[in-house]
Amino acid sequence: MSAENGTVERNTPQSRDAERSVLGSMLRDNTVIGDVLQLLHLDNFHFDAHRKLFDGVRQLYDKAHPVDVVTLAEWLREQKGIERVFIFDFDVHHGNGTQHLFEQRDDVFYASMHRYPFYPGTGAANEIGIEKGRGFTRNIPFPEGAGDPEYLRAVEGEIVRIIDDYRPNAILLSSGFDAHRRDPLGGMRVSESAYGEITRRVVETAQRHAAGRVLSLLEGGYDMEGLAASVDEHVRALA
Ligand SMILES: [Zn+2]
């Protein structure tokens, strides 16, 4: 898919509009994209075996900004040996756009933990995919005020099991940190250390099934202190 003619913008999940207003201008700056890559993605590509894949991602970033999880999933599917991609979205808002684009497919699994009911209104537990994609969408809704116990239980009891069953060749993270307890929008109580633990659990599954291939894209997070602390834990766990 072309990333230079507006396709990326069109595919942007509507639920991310608020985030894009904050991050959009930042992500359109190629230099900052480089920095975000350094922060969130590079550590998993230090190994020679991953170099080629990383170079491809890098070129994609150079061509397409902003890059979103949908573009990356499509690009990964075009790579040799990448037959199944797992997207784990832990932004507090449901990724309705991402879900919609993959809900009829079994080669890209979309799993989300989010506050529900909440903006954008989608993400009920009974949204599990359509037709061929039935069973390849998973939504884990949480009530307002959910925190570390609920999040860790869901990751250990559900997300890890789903990934072990699906055996993806690559994992993409929609890494929103707006469920952090300091966040002014999310209304949730997740700590930065829980974000680190969640990340470690996912990395372990990636090591089991995907040769350690995890790419993380920064999404929501509106308290700068909470965001910085969460990203710090997240990156340490990815490294
Ligand atoms: Zn969000």
Coordinates of C-alpha atoms and ligand atoms in Angstrom, one line a residue:
M1 CA 0.0 0.0 0.0
S2 CA 1.2 3.5 -0.7
A3 CA 2.0 5.6 2.2
E4 CA 2.8 8.7 0.3
N5 CA -0.6 9.7 -1.1
G6 CA -2.7 10.0 2.0
T7 CA -3.5 6.3 2.4
V8 CA -2.0 6.3 5.9
E9 CA -4.1 9.2 7.0
R10 CA -7.3 7.6 5.6
N11 CA -6.5 4.4 7.5
T12 CA -6.0 6.2 10.8
P13 CA -8.3 4.8 13.4
Q14 CA -10.9 7.4 14.3
S15 CA -10.3 6.7 18.0
R16 CA -6.8 8.1 17.6
D17 CA -8.0 11.5 16.6
A18 CA -7.4 13.0 20.0
E19 CA -4.0 11.4 20.2
R20 CA -3.0 12.6 16.7
S21 CA -3.8 16.1 17.6
V22 CA -1.2 15.8 20.3
L23 CA 1.3 13.7 18.5
G24 CA 0.5 14.4 14.9
S25 CA 2.8 17.4 14.3
M26 CA 5.5 15.7 16.3
L27 CA 5.3 12.5 14.2
R28 CA 5.4 14.4 10.9
D29 CA 8.8 15.5 11.8
N30 CA 11.2 12.9 10.4
T31 CA 13.8 13.6 13.0
V32 CA 11.4 12.9 15.8
I33 CA 10.3 9.8 14.0
G34 CA 13.9 8.7 14.2
D35 CA 14.0 9.5 17.9
V36 CA 10.8 7.6 18.5
L37 CA 12.2 4.6 16.6
Q38 CA 15.4 4.8 18.7
L39 CA 13.3 4.9 21.8
L40 CA 10.7 2.3 21.1
H41 CA 11.8 0.0 18.3
L42 CA 15.5 -0.3 17.9
D43 CA 16.3 -2.5 20.8
N44 CA 14.6 -5.5 19.3
F45 CA 16.6 -5.2 16.2
H46 CA 20.1 -5.3 17.4
F47 CA 20.5 -8.9 16.3
D48 CA 21.9 -9.5 12.8
A49 CA 19.0 -11.8 12.1
H50 CA 16.7 -8.9 12.4
R51 CA 18.7 -6.4 10.6
K52 CA 17.0 -6.8 7.2
L53 CA 13.6 -6.5 8.7
F54 CA 14.7 -3.4 10.6
D55 CA 16.1 -1.8 7.5
G56 CA 12.8 -2.3 5.8
V57 CA 10.9 -0.7 8.7
R58 CA 13.4 2.1 8.7
Q59 CA 12.8 2.7 5.0
L60 CA 9.1 2.6 5.5
Y61 CA 9.5 5.2 8.2
D62 CA 11.6 7.3 5.9
K63 CA 8.9 7.2 3.2
A64 CA 5.7 7.3 5.3
H65 CA 5.0 9.6 8.1
P66 CA 3.1 9.2 10.1
V67 CA 3.3 5.4 10.1
D68 CA 0.6 3.7 12.0
V69 CA 0.0 0.1 13.2
V70 CA -2.2 -0.7 10.2
T71 CA 0.5 0.2 7.7
L72 CA 3.1 -1.7 9.6
A73 CA 1.0 -4.8 9.9
E74 CA 0.3 -4.7 6.1
W75 CA 4.0 -4.2 5.4
L76 CA 5.0 -7.0 7.7
R77 CA 2.6 -9.4 5.9
E78 CA 4.4 -8.7 2.7
Q79 CA 7.7 -9.9 4.2
K80 CA 8.8 -13.5 3.6
G81 CA 8.1 -15.7 6.5
I82 CA 5.6 -13.3 8.2
E83 CA 2.3 -15.1 7.8
R84 CA 0.6 -14.0 11.0
V85 CA 0.8 -10.7 12.7
F86 CA -0.5 -10.0 16.2
I87 CA -1.5 -6.5 17.2
F88 CA -1.9 -5.9 20.9
D89 CA -3.5 -2.5 21.6
F90 CA -3.4 -1.4 25.3
D91 CA -4.3 2.2 24.7
V92 CA -7.2 3.2 26.9
H93 CA -9.3 3.9 23.9
H94 CA -10.5 1.1 21.7
G95 CA -8.8 1.0 18.3
N96 CA -12.0 0.9 16.2
G97 CA -10.3 1.7 13.0
T98 CA -7.6 -1.0 13.4
Q99 CA -10.2 -3.5 14.4
H100 CA -12.4 -2.6 11.4
L101 CA -9.6 -3.0 8.9
F102 CA -8.7 -6.5 10.1
E103 CA -11.9 -7.9 11.4
Q104 CA -12.5 -10.0 8.3
R105 CA -9.0 -11.5 8.3
D106 CA -7.3 -14.3 10.1
D107 CA -3.7 -13.3 9.2
V108 CA -3.7 -10.2 11.4
F109 CA -5.1 -10.7 14.9
Y110 CA -6.3 -7.6 16.7
A111 CA -6.5 -7.7 20.5
S112 CA -7.4 -4.7 22.7
M113 CA -7.7 -3.9 26.4
H114 CA -9.5 -0.6 26.9
R115 CA -12.0 1.3 29.0
Y116 CA -15.6 0.4 28.0
P117 CA -18.0 2.0 27.5
F118 CA -15.9 4.9 26.5
Y119 CA -14.9 6.9 23.5
P120 CA -15.2 5.8 20.6
G121 CA -18.0 3.5 21.8
T122 CA -16.7 0.2 20.2
G123 CA -14.8 -2.7 21.7
A124 CA -17.5 -4.8 23.5
A125 CA -16.4 -8.3 24.4
N126 CA -18.7 -9.8 21.8
E127 CA -16.9 -8.1 18.9
I128 CA -14.8 -11.1 17.9
G129 CA -14.3 -10.7 14.2
I130 CA -16.4 -11.4 11.1
E131 CA -16.6 -14.3 8.7
K132 CA -13.1 -15.6 8.0
G133 CA -11.8 -13.3 10.7
R134 CA -14.2 -14.6 13.3
G135 CA -12.1 -15.5 16.4
F136 CA -9.2 -13.3 15.4
T137 CA -10.4 -10.2 17.1
R138 CA -10.4 -10.1 20.9
N139 CA -11.7 -7.3 23.1
I140 CA -11.1 -7.0 26.8
P141 CA -13.2 -4.2 28.1
F142 CA -12.6 -2.7 31.6
P143 CA -14.8 -0.4 33.7
E144 CA -13.6 3.0 34.7
G145 CA -11.1 2.9 37.5
A146 CA -9.5 -0.4 36.5
G147 CA -5.8 -0.7 37.5
D148 CA -2.9 -3.1 37.8
P149 CA -4.7 -6.2 39.1
E150 CA -7.2 -6.1 36.2
Y151 CA -4.6 -5.4 33.6
L152 CA -2.1 -7.9 34.7
R153 CA -4.8 -10.6 35.1
A154 CA -6.0 -10.0 31.6
V155 CA -2.5 -10.1 30.1
E156 CA -1.4 -13.2 32.0
G157 CA -4.8 -15.0 31.7
E158 CA -5.9 -14.0 28.2
I159 CA -3.4 -12.1 26.1
V160 CA -0.5 -14.5 26.6
R161 CA -2.7 -17.5 26.0
I162 CA -4.1 -16.0 22.8
I163 CA -0.6 -15.3 21.5
D164 CA 0.6 -18.8 22.4
D165 CA -2.4 -20.2 20.5
Y166 CA -2.0 -17.9 17.5
R167 CA 1.8 -18.2 17.2
P168 CA 2.4 -15.0 15.3
N169 CA 5.6 -14.3 13.3
A170 CA 5.6 -10.7 14.6
I171 CA 3.9 -8.7 17.3
L172 CA 2.9 -5.0 17.0
L173 CA 2.1 -3.0 20.1
S174 CA -0.3 0.0 20.0
S175 CA 1.3 1.4 23.1
G176 CA -1.0 4.0 24.6
F177 CA -0.2 4.9 28.2
D178 CA -3.4 6.8 28.8
A179 CA -4.6 4.2 31.3
H180 CA -1.9 5.5 33.6
R181 CA -3.2 6.6 37.0
R182 CA -2.0 10.2 36.5
D183 CA -3.6 10.5 33.1
P184 CA -6.2 13.3 32.9
L185 CA -8.3 11.6 30.2
G186 CA -8.2 7.8 30.8
G187 CA -9.8 7.5 34.2
M188 CA -7.9 4.4 35.0
R189 CA -5.3 3.4 37.6
V190 CA -2.5 1.6 35.8
S191 CA 1.1 2.1 37.2
E192 CA 4.2 2.5 35.2
S193 CA 5.6 -0.7 36.7
A194 CA 2.5 -2.6 35.4
Y195 CA 3.3 -1.3 31.9
G196 CA 6.7 -2.7 32.3
E197 CA 5.4 -6.1 33.4
I198 CA 2.8 -6.2 30.6
T199 CA 5.6 -5.5 28.1
R200 CA 7.8 -8.2 29.6
R201 CA 5.0 -10.8 29.3
V202 CA 4.5 -9.9 25.6
V203 CA 8.2 -10.0 24.8
E204 CA 8.4 -13.5 26.3
T205 CA 5.7 -14.6 23.9
A206 CA 7.5 -13.0 21.0
Q207 CA 10.7 -14.9 22.0
R208 CA 8.7 -18.1 22.0
H209 CA 7.0 -17.6 18.6
A210 CA 8.3 -14.7 16.7
A211 CA 12.1 -14.7 17.1
G212 CA 11.6 -11.8 19.5
R213 CA 10.1 -9.5 16.9
V214 CA 8.1 -6.8 18.7
L215 CA 7.5 -3.4 17.3
S216 CA 6.0 -0.7 19.5
L217 CA 4.2 2.4 18.4
L218 CA 3.6 5.2 20.9
E219 CA 0.0 6.2 21.0
G220 CA -1.9 7.9 23.9
G221 CA -0.6 9.4 27.1
Y222 CA -1.5 12.9 28.3
D223 CA 0.3 13.3 31.6
M224 CA 3.9 14.0 30.8
E225 CA 5.2 12.6 34.0
G226 CA 3.1 9.5 33.8
L227 CA 3.9 9.1 30.1
A228 CA 7.7 9.4 30.6
A229 CA 7.7 7.0 33.5
S230 CA 5.6 4.5 31.5
V231 CA 7.7 4.7 28.4
D232 CA 10.8 4.3 30.4
E233 CA 9.5 1.0 31.9
H234 CA 8.2 -0.1 28.5
V235 CA 11.5 0.5 26.7
R236 CA 13.5 -1.3 29.5
A237 CA 11.2 -4.3 29.1
L238 CA 11.7 -4.2 25.3
A239 CA 15.4 -4.0 25.5
Ligands
ZN1 ZN -6.0 6.8 23.8

